[in-house]
Amino acid sequence: MRTRFTVNGKARSFSGSGMKRLLDVLREDLELPGTKEGCGEGECGACTVLLDGQAVVSCLIPIAQVAGRRVATVESLGRPDRLGTLQEAFLAEGAAQCGICTPGMLMTAAAYLRRGGRADDGAIRRELAGNLCRCTGYQHIVSAVQKAARRGSAGRPRKRA
Amino acid sequence: MRGDAEAAGVLRPRTPAEAVRLFQKHKDALPIAGGTDLMVAWNAGGLAGRTFLDVSSLRAWSGIRQAKHALILGSLATHTELQRHPLVLRRFPLLAQACATVGGVQIQNRGTIGGNVANASPAGDTFPPLAVYAATVALVSAGGPRQVPLLEFFTGPKRTCLAPGELVESVRIPLPARPPQRAIFRKVGTRAAQAISKTVAAGLLWLKRDGTVEELRFALGSMAPTVRRLRSAEAFVQGRRLTPAVVREAVALVSDDVAPIDDVRSTAEYRLAVSRNLLLRFLSEPR
Amino acid sequence: MPAVSKLVGRNAPRREGPEKLCGVAKYVDDYALRGCLFGATLRSTIARGRIRSVVLDPAFPWHEYVVATADDIPGANYVALIENDQPLLAKDRVRHLQEPILLVAHSVRAKAYAALAHVRVEYEAEAPLFDPEQSQAVFKTFHIARGDVEAALAGADVIVEGEYRLPHQEQAYIETNGAAAWFEKDGTLVTLGSLQCPHYVVKALKASFALPEEKVRVIQAVTGGGFGGKEEYPNVICAHAGLLARKAGRPVKIIYDRHEDMAATTKRHPAVIRFRSGATRDGRLVAQDVEILMDGGAYVTLSPVVLSRGTLHATGPYDCPDVRIRSRVVMTNTPPNGAFRGFGAPQTLFAAEMQMERLAHKLGLDPIALRRKNAVQAGSTLPVGQTLRESVGARQALEACVKRSGYARRARECTRWNRSPKRPSWRGIGLALVHHGAGFTGSGELYLGSRAAVTLTREGELRVLSGSTEFGQGTTTLFSQIVAETLGVPLELVTVETPDTARVPNSGPTVASRTCMMVGRLLREAALELRAALSAIGSPFPATPSALKAAARKLCGDAPAKRFEAVYRKPDWVSWDDKSYTGDAYEAYSYGAMAVELEIDKATFETGIRGVWIAADIGGVIHPLFAEGQVIGGATQGLGYALLESVLYEGGVMKNARFTDYTIPTALDTPRMDVAFVPSPYSLGPFGAKGVGELPMDFPAPAVAAAVRHATARFVDALPITPERIASALSKDAA
């Protein structure tokens, strides 16, 4: 079975069982290991990607259901030598400690900002409730998202010069 | 990470008719929509070698539309769509509130009302609202369509009256003749967010002009193998004024209609005490 | 004078931050190793008994698999740690559910797991022991005494007594345990793991594979959280991966899924603590008598040290002349418990602080006044015989916390709120004051003999070499700041080497809140030596890459590099006697106070936190933002311990071993926290620093319990303080 979809703006495809998880296709077949597995239950959010702009947990999505759809992963937000504005806010606010929850956290935050999410502590916490972090206690993460919201960052990738 | 993809099959019908036909042919296939329940079992390795019937791309089953005297929720309507839909927000706010408590946003974006109902968890947060809104479930199979009231649709914990080859097409909620005087949705979970409920309540109260009860509808989840309406309490208050004595009696009748248990999340004692308190608050406080 | 502006005390960007933010940082499972197989573990399904037989289903295609058992262990079948009692793979008997018996590997991960169902183990089950209070198998005991506690209690104006029950707690790092291993052509065993202590793993692999030091190499991958849960457990998983790799002749990766990680790996030691405190009428402590029982699980692992730290912290940061602490840790047939941030102190400090709460209540004294009356200061002598010399910021932390929280005003407001029966909730405010020793206990640092080095290559590359690991706490950035500031070079010119035991010295484990104070100190010493050498050749404080390169060429001459290594030296004044267990237990203690205001719903008994204020003395603050991050993160884990996290054991194993059922705090459960550091430099710490990693784990639970008591007039002496426990306490009479 061949499934075609878009990842980070590029047309990609996968040949194999439709039940292979989107998470594994990204990590193993498309060489995009930025998305992480934390639980396999849809509880921790470490595997969050955007599917047609919505935050979803990729550990619970069979690749067959991704046919014809648009996927965005953390790799679309920036590069170490060219961080996106949301990533810059995370760096400035100390929002990443061990970093394993960070890709998922960034994607959920990106979806929130792109929907016009405001710099409201409570609203941000509600939005991030499906992304578990064990290191930070969330405060610096919330500050980072607030900072990005105030700066008008839509969490979109920087346009290439 | 234990699901063996190479040993699993996926059927992808393009229309509801094809879905029904395929399901008739492969009766032991597992229908999958948002996958938020099924894929957890898959990841644990429990569904080895199964065939999946992927209904997620059946457009006819997505969306929310208004019929003559009811709202029809397509079985593929997600929790996110439901909590944002203007008609749901205006006419069925308890359902909107419940959808916002079902897991984190990632789960809400994928979980469907049809999958939710077919999964029939005793702790389903949308079920008390659906129960007080008198929802019915529309089923379809090779043998044709049928409608089942929600409370008859659930037959036990994670068990429904779905016959082999039968799929959930939509959930139908009748528009109430007039808005209630009081309405409540309250979930008591293991933590503030993204938690399985210990008890989950939905209530609607209609009062007559003379202050007596026209109708009370109160439902509890996680308090029995399936969602329960508090029939005894509802019958008792009917036609009565909600004096402290009446309210006390109604609250005492809660235990007649529920059967809470001790489990990993809570105790029967706590669940019953809290459920009583929730009804007490609902019937006592002016809104 | 250095031309570069100050780095220490400022918030340098996390050195490895960009890689983590872009999903480019490589955790163990991100490594694509050519020809790699995936390993899975067969675990016992009984809690105690003999293994009669292990049979592979003959109808299963085992030729596709690699299988390893205890018979395949070339060296010793034990996990080298304190005692060598824990088998690497069970052979004749099992002592706990989930004990590893057999390993399989396959090129497809799911198929490795699927094979486990095709192995049949026959047991002769024996009656297991689950209740630590019934266990006669004692791993370790301690007895610390000063004065005559019975006489002091007899003479006290008032006595309060309590029994406190602390549960298991799961570390719940978001990246599970995982390791990869392979053999090089020359026979070197290489392992890449999610781990905190690469040199611990070396020791374990040497023993199990009968290999000399040069033939074992351990590399730390970027690690997604540790909290102690990856202090000693990697000894097991790295060796398992190695066993399969040895048999397969190919690399093998073992990555646990969440359920296996929760059910099978180490947890915080549960404890039962009985405590009697005596005081004068005006609130001066005269006696503290403590009995501690900890449950170590089936094997010793780190139980003696956990018990030690718990024992040494058991009476809290208070002056008290007559003290007795009797502690023991025992065996039960449950998965072995191990290190988790705090390491015995969160358990015992909960009891100590609850006793202060009881005393305040019985005496009718304000809890703050009681702390003021008894808190240690410079010159205080601890029960173990240590006189606190300097940097004793307990009182400063207490005052700062009380002031910033507006404690007195809030306490009055909560009391007033609770008077009205019409309110839908009860409110309360509580405070806890704690201490936490930095570094290894007693002679531990001497025993470790830690080393760390700074190297300058001929090309002008400045490298920090240490076995200390980064897993979120900021090790890499802290070390960079310390070395760069000492040398007067920009931060970017310092590179911290990946902890790879082929390249870095043994700096001791990254645990015990020791990394900044102990290893940071070594690096400062090494950097000072380099600075002196640069000054000697007339090239001090090179502030640019070209200046550094020029200086390097001058310094190195023909040599490829010059290395400056520092080894731990015990400060002259530190004196410890292992036999009597007396003396200077820790070089320095950090101190902290936390106030928490909360609200309890009268209908559902759910607790909502209205505010958290924390003030801490951690010595010199190297990186304010990271230090704050450690405090907030640790306090959040502590709030989980206090309110949310319940490890449910049934039949000797964790019943709720998944995130759905083991609920850690989400962003919505966690309040904003006000954090302040009080100035209290430690003269022997690098730039005055002590430790911060574990301190914030100690104050949340007792602060919450104190607030609950204020709100409900009930003492809840067991954790977590769930709505069910509150409801149950309320059904009994008020305290």
Short mmCIF file of C-alpha atoms in Angstrom, two decimals, chain C residues 169-509:
data_model
loop_
_atom_site.label_atom_id
_atom_site.label_comp_id
_atom_site.label_asym_id
_atom_site.label_seq_id
_atom_site.Cartn_x
_atom_site.Cartn_y
_atom_site.Cartn_z
CA GLN C 169 6.99 7.69 43.61
CA GLU C 170 7.78 7.14 39.94
CA GLN C 171 10.39 9.41 38.32
CA ALA C 172 8.34 9.65 35.10
CA TYR C 173 11.11 11.15 32.95
CA ILE C 174 9.45 11.73 29.58
CA GLU C 175 12.15 9.70 27.81
CA THR C 176 12.06 6.10 29.00
CA ASN C 177 15.14 4.04 29.82
CA GLY C 178 17.01 2.95 26.70
CA ALA C 179 20.43 1.74 25.62
CA ALA C 180 22.25 0.55 22.54
CA ALA C 181 25.34 -1.67 22.58
CA TRP C 182 27.77 -3.19 20.11
CA PHE C 183 31.21 -4.73 20.02
CA GLU C 184 34.04 -3.15 18.05
CA LYS C 185 36.37 -5.33 16.01
CA ASP C 186 39.00 -5.15 18.74
CA GLY C 187 36.55 -6.59 21.25
CA THR C 188 35.67 -3.31 22.94
CA LEU C 189 32.13 -3.22 24.23
CA VAL C 190 30.56 0.15 23.46
CA THR C 191 27.27 1.25 24.92
CA LEU C 192 25.29 4.39 24.19
CA GLY C 193 22.64 5.13 26.76
CA SER C 194 20.14 7.44 28.37
CA LEU C 195 22.05 7.75 31.61
CA GLN C 196 23.39 9.87 34.42
CA CYS C 197 26.56 8.02 35.46
CA PRO C 198 28.70 6.65 32.64
CA HIS C 199 31.42 5.39 34.99
CA TYR C 200 28.93 3.40 37.05
CA VAL C 201 28.05 1.57 33.84
CA VAL C 202 31.73 0.92 33.11
CA LYS C 203 32.10 -0.77 36.48
CA ALA C 204 29.04 -2.92 35.87
CA LEU C 205 30.02 -3.93 32.35
CA LYS C 206 33.57 -4.82 33.41
CA ALA C 207 32.15 -7.23 35.96
CA SER C 208 29.46 -8.83 33.79
CA PHE C 209 31.57 -9.13 30.66
CA ALA C 210 34.91 -9.89 32.37
CA LEU C 211 36.52 -7.08 30.44
CA PRO C 212 39.33 -4.74 31.49
CA GLU C 213 38.69 -1.00 31.72
CA GLU C 214 40.21 -0.27 28.28
CA LYS C 215 37.79 -2.63 26.60
CA VAL C 216 34.64 -0.96 27.88
CA ARG C 217 33.39 2.35 26.56
CA VAL C 218 30.23 4.12 27.72
CA ILE C 219 28.80 7.13 25.91
CA GLN C 220 25.97 9.26 27.22
CA ALA C 221 23.40 10.09 24.57
CA VAL C 222 21.36 13.25 25.01
CA THR C 223 19.20 12.17 27.92
CA GLY C 224 15.55 13.03 28.32
CA GLY C 225 15.35 13.43 32.09
CA GLY C 226 16.86 11.35 34.88
CA PHE C 227 15.89 12.50 38.37
CA GLY C 228 17.83 9.55 39.76
CA GLY C 229 15.88 7.03 37.76
CA LYS C 230 18.84 6.72 35.42
CA GLU C 231 21.49 6.72 38.15
CA GLU C 232 21.88 2.98 38.55
CA TYR C 233 19.24 1.40 36.33
CA PRO C 234 21.38 1.88 33.20
CA ASN C 235 23.77 -0.69 34.72
CA VAL C 236 21.05 -3.22 33.94
CA ILE C 237 19.78 -2.10 30.55
CA CYS C 238 23.21 -1.38 29.07
CA ALA C 239 24.42 -4.83 30.10
CA HIS C 240 21.29 -6.44 28.66
CA ALA C 241 21.86 -4.69 25.34
CA GLY C 242 25.49 -5.82 25.49
CA LEU C 243 24.53 -9.45 26.06
CA LEU C 244 22.31 -9.50 23.02
CA ALA C 245 24.90 -7.63 20.95
CA ARG C 246 27.55 -10.14 21.93
CA LYS C 247 25.41 -13.06 20.85
CA ALA C 248 24.12 -11.36 17.70
CA GLY C 249 27.38 -9.92 16.48
CA ARG C 250 25.33 -6.82 15.65
CA PRO C 251 24.31 -3.67 17.49
CA VAL C 252 21.26 -4.05 19.71
CA LYS C 253 18.97 -1.35 21.01
CA ILE C 254 16.62 -1.83 23.97
CA ILE C 255 14.11 0.97 24.49
CA TYR C 256 11.48 0.40 27.17
CA ASP C 257 7.92 1.41 26.54
CA ARG C 258 6.21 3.41 29.24
CA HIS C 259 4.43 0.50 30.88
CA GLU C 260 7.57 -1.59 31.22
CA ASP C 261 9.57 1.35 32.47
CA MET C 262 7.03 2.15 35.17
CA ALA C 263 6.41 -1.45 36.20
CA ALA C 264 9.97 -2.76 36.21
CA THR C 265 12.42 0.01 37.05
CA THR C 266 13.32 1.71 40.32
CA LYS C 267 11.15 4.05 42.39
CA ARG C 268 11.40 6.27 45.44
CA HIS C 269 11.61 4.22 48.66
CA PRO C 270 8.34 4.11 50.56
CA ALA C 271 8.76 4.87 54.26
CA VAL C 272 6.96 4.69 57.57
CA ILE C 273 8.26 7.20 60.10
CA ARG C 274 7.34 7.37 63.79
CA PHE C 275 8.36 10.60 65.44
CA ARG C 276 8.14 11.98 68.95
CA SER C 277 9.03 15.62 69.56
CA GLY C 278 9.37 17.36 72.89
CA ALA C 279 9.44 21.11 73.46
CA THR C 280 9.27 23.74 76.17
CA ARG C 281 6.10 25.74 76.65
CA ASP C 282 7.56 28.64 74.71
CA GLY C 283 8.42 26.47 71.73
CA ARG C 284 12.05 25.47 72.11
CA LEU C 285 12.78 21.96 70.82
CA VAL C 286 14.25 19.75 73.55
CA ALA C 287 13.89 16.25 72.12
CA GLN C 288 13.44 14.49 68.79
CA ASP C 289 13.06 10.72 68.63
CA VAL C 290 12.70 9.29 65.16
CA GLU C 291 12.17 5.77 63.85
CA ILE C 292 12.43 5.25 60.13
CA LEU C 293 11.52 2.17 58.15
CA MET C 294 12.14 2.13 54.40
CA ASP C 295 11.17 -0.50 51.88
CA GLY C 296 14.12 -1.33 49.62
CA GLY C 297 12.37 -3.83 47.36
CA ALA C 298 13.98 -7.13 46.44
CA TYR C 299 17.65 -6.14 46.08
CA VAL C 300 19.96 -3.74 47.87
CA THR C 301 20.76 -1.36 44.96
CA LEU C 302 21.28 2.04 46.62
CA SER C 303 19.19 1.48 49.74
CA PRO C 304 22.03 2.00 52.24
CA VAL C 305 22.78 5.45 50.85
CA VAL C 306 19.13 6.46 50.53
CA LEU C 307 18.64 5.47 54.15
CA SER C 308 21.76 7.38 55.12
CA ARG C 309 20.64 10.61 53.57
CA GLY C 310 17.14 10.22 54.91
CA THR C 311 18.54 9.59 58.37
CA LEU C 312 20.90 12.54 58.29
CA HIS C 313 18.09 14.92 57.30
CA ALA C 314 15.49 13.41 59.60
CA THR C 315 15.33 16.08 62.29
CA GLY C 316 15.12 19.04 59.93
CA PRO C 317 17.14 22.27 59.99
CA TYR C 318 16.66 22.84 63.72
CA ASP C 319 18.67 23.07 66.90
CA CYS C 320 17.78 20.30 69.32
CA PRO C 321 20.07 19.06 72.08
CA ASP C 322 18.75 15.53 72.59
CA VAL C 323 18.13 13.47 69.52
CA ARG C 324 17.84 9.82 68.55
CA ILE C 325 17.35 8.51 65.04
CA ARG C 326 16.99 4.78 64.43
CA SER C 327 16.52 3.75 60.85
CA ARG C 328 16.41 0.60 58.81
CA VAL C 329 15.77 -0.38 55.22
CA VAL C 330 14.44 -3.85 54.53
CA MET C 331 13.77 -6.25 51.73
CA THR C 332 10.38 -7.01 50.25
CA ASN C 333 9.53 -9.06 47.17
CA THR C 334 8.82 -6.02 45.02
CA PRO C 335 10.87 -4.44 42.22
CA PRO C 336 13.96 -2.84 43.78
CA ASN C 337 13.66 0.81 44.73
CA GLY C 338 16.41 3.27 43.91
CA ALA C 339 17.41 6.87 43.46
CA PHE C 340 14.88 9.65 42.99
CA ARG C 341 15.66 13.31 43.51
CA GLY C 342 15.83 13.90 47.23
CA PHE C 343 17.02 10.40 47.92
CA GLY C 344 15.44 9.72 51.34
CA ALA C 345 15.17 13.34 52.47
CA PRO C 346 11.70 14.13 51.05
CA GLN C 347 10.39 11.26 53.12
CA THR C 348 12.03 12.16 56.42
CA LEU C 349 11.64 15.92 56.05
CA PHE C 350 7.90 15.44 55.57
CA ALA C 351 7.77 13.86 58.98
CA ALA C 352 10.08 16.45 60.57
CA GLU C 353 8.03 19.36 59.29
CA MET C 354 4.70 17.79 60.18
CA GLN C 355 6.01 17.41 63.72
CA MET C 356 6.73 21.15 63.78
CA GLU C 357 3.20 21.73 62.57
CA ARG C 358 1.83 19.52 65.37
CA LEU C 359 3.96 21.30 67.94
CA ALA C 360 2.82 24.71 66.78
CA HIS C 361 -0.77 23.57 66.98
CA LYS C 362 -0.42 22.03 70.44
CA LEU C 363 1.43 25.03 71.83
CA GLY C 364 -0.89 27.54 70.21
CA LEU C 365 2.13 29.10 68.55
CA ASP C 366 2.39 30.60 65.11
CA PRO C 367 4.24 28.05 62.87
CA ILE C 368 6.60 30.78 61.66
CA ALA C 369 7.48 31.80 65.22
CA LEU C 370 8.23 28.17 66.02
CA ARG C 371 10.65 27.98 63.08
CA ARG C 372 12.28 31.23 64.09
CA LYS C 373 12.82 29.88 67.56
CA ASN C 374 14.61 26.73 66.44
CA ALA C 375 16.14 27.16 62.97
CA VAL C 376 19.84 26.48 62.64
CA GLN C 377 22.40 29.18 62.00
CA ALA C 378 26.18 29.40 61.71
CA GLY C 379 27.54 27.80 64.84
CA SER C 380 24.70 25.29 65.26
CA THR C 381 25.75 21.70 65.78
CA LEU C 382 23.77 18.96 64.07
CA PRO C 383 22.89 15.66 65.79
CA VAL C 384 25.59 13.90 63.78
CA GLY C 385 28.18 16.17 65.34
CA GLN C 386 28.71 18.64 62.52
CA THR C 387 29.09 22.29 63.45
CA LEU C 388 27.77 24.50 60.69
CA ARG C 389 30.56 26.92 59.83
CA GLU C 390 29.29 29.25 57.15
CA SER C 391 26.60 29.81 54.53
CA VAL C 392 23.69 28.77 56.73
CA GLY C 393 20.83 30.64 55.11
CA ALA C 394 17.91 28.86 56.79
CA ARG C 395 16.69 31.95 58.60
CA GLN C 396 17.19 34.25 55.61
CA ALA C 397 15.24 31.83 53.41
CA LEU C 398 12.48 31.63 56.01
CA GLU C 399 12.18 35.43 56.35
CA ALA C 400 12.27 36.01 52.60
CA CYS C 401 9.55 33.42 52.06
CA VAL C 402 7.35 34.81 54.82
CA LYS C 403 7.75 38.34 53.50
CA ARG C 404 7.23 37.61 49.80
CA SER C 405 4.18 35.47 50.42
CA GLY C 406 2.58 37.94 52.79
CA TYR C 407 2.16 34.91 55.01
CA ALA C 408 0.70 36.61 58.06
CA ARG C 409 -1.92 38.53 56.10
CA ARG C 410 -2.90 35.48 54.03
CA ALA C 411 -3.14 33.32 57.13
CA ARG C 412 -5.58 35.79 58.70
CA GLU C 413 -7.62 35.98 55.48
CA CYS C 414 -7.84 32.19 55.18
CA THR C 415 -8.96 31.89 58.78
CA ARG C 416 -11.62 34.53 58.18
CA TRP C 417 -12.75 32.82 54.98
CA ASN C 418 -13.17 29.52 56.76
CA ARG C 419 -15.45 31.00 59.41
CA SER C 420 -18.31 31.41 56.97
CA PRO C 421 -20.19 28.16 56.32
CA LYS C 422 -21.64 29.62 53.11
CA ARG C 423 -18.29 29.55 51.32
CA PRO C 424 -17.96 26.78 48.73
CA SER C 425 -14.40 26.02 49.85
CA TRP C 426 -11.94 26.04 52.72
CA ARG C 427 -8.65 27.89 52.41
CA GLY C 428 -5.33 27.42 54.10
CA ILE C 429 -1.70 28.48 53.97
CA GLY C 430 1.24 26.37 55.07
CA LEU C 431 5.01 26.65 55.15
CA ALA C 432 7.90 24.22 55.28
CA LEU C 433 11.56 24.88 56.03
CA VAL C 434 14.12 22.34 54.88
CA HIS C 435 17.80 21.64 54.40
CA HIS C 436 19.61 19.52 51.85
CA GLY C 437 23.26 18.52 51.97
CA ALA C 438 25.24 18.93 48.76
CA GLY C 439 27.70 16.26 47.70
CA PHE C 440 28.19 12.67 48.78
CA THR C 441 27.69 11.88 52.42
CA GLY C 442 30.57 11.67 54.88
CA SER C 443 33.61 10.10 53.29
CA GLY C 444 31.78 9.56 50.03
CA GLU C 445 33.54 12.33 48.09
CA LEU C 446 36.91 11.05 49.27
CA TYR C 447 35.96 7.57 48.16
CA LEU C 448 34.91 8.90 44.74
CA GLY C 449 38.16 10.77 44.15
CA SER C 450 36.53 12.74 41.36
CA ARG C 451 38.56 14.26 38.53
CA ALA C 452 37.80 16.87 35.92
CA ALA C 453 40.00 18.56 33.36
CA VAL C 454 40.34 21.52 31.04
CA THR C 455 42.35 21.08 27.86
CA LEU C 456 43.69 23.63 25.44
CA THR C 457 44.65 22.23 22.04
CA ARG C 458 47.32 23.65 19.84
CA GLU C 459 44.57 24.94 17.51
CA GLY C 460 43.09 26.98 20.32
CA GLU C 461 40.20 24.69 21.25
CA LEU C 462 39.23 24.89 24.89
CA ARG C 463 37.65 21.67 26.10
CA VAL C 464 36.01 20.74 29.35
CA LEU C 465 36.41 17.06 30.18
CA SER C 466 34.25 15.55 32.86
CA GLY C 467 32.10 12.50 33.39
CA SER C 468 29.26 14.71 34.64
CA THR C 469 26.19 14.51 32.47
CA GLU C 470 23.67 17.01 31.19
CA PHE C 471 20.05 15.87 31.37
CA GLY C 472 18.31 19.21 31.62
CA GLN C 473 19.78 20.70 34.81
CA GLY C 474 22.23 22.84 32.84
CA THR C 475 25.54 21.05 33.49
CA THR C 476 26.98 21.93 30.09
CA THR C 477 26.15 25.61 30.37
CA LEU C 478 27.22 25.90 34.01
CA PHE C 479 30.58 24.30 33.31
CA SER C 480 31.06 26.60 30.31
CA GLN C 481 30.28 29.64 32.40
CA ILE C 482 32.65 28.66 35.20
CA VAL C 483 35.56 27.90 32.88
CA ALA C 484 34.99 30.81 30.50
CA GLU C 485 34.69 33.32 33.32
CA THR C 486 37.82 32.02 35.02
CA LEU C 487 39.79 32.34 31.81
CA GLY C 488 38.22 35.56 30.61
CA VAL C 489 37.18 34.05 27.27
CA PRO C 490 33.79 34.30 25.54
CA LEU C 491 31.44 31.45 26.35
CA GLU C 492 31.37 30.18 22.75
CA LEU C 493 35.07 29.34 22.88
CA VAL C 494 34.51 26.66 25.50
CA THR C 495 33.37 23.23 24.38
CA VAL C 496 32.15 20.68 26.89
CA GLU C 497 33.01 17.18 25.70
CA THR C 498 30.27 14.59 25.46
CA PRO C 499 30.60 12.23 28.43
CA ASP C 500 32.33 9.36 26.68
CA THR C 501 34.41 7.28 29.05
CA ALA C 502 37.07 6.87 26.37
CA ARG C 503 37.70 10.60 26.54
CA VAL C 504 36.64 11.98 29.92
CA PRO C 505 37.83 11.34 33.45
CA ASN C 506 35.62 9.97 36.21
CA SER C 507 34.06 12.98 37.89
CA GLY C 508 31.77 10.83 39.98
CA PRO C 509 28.07 10.35 39.39
#
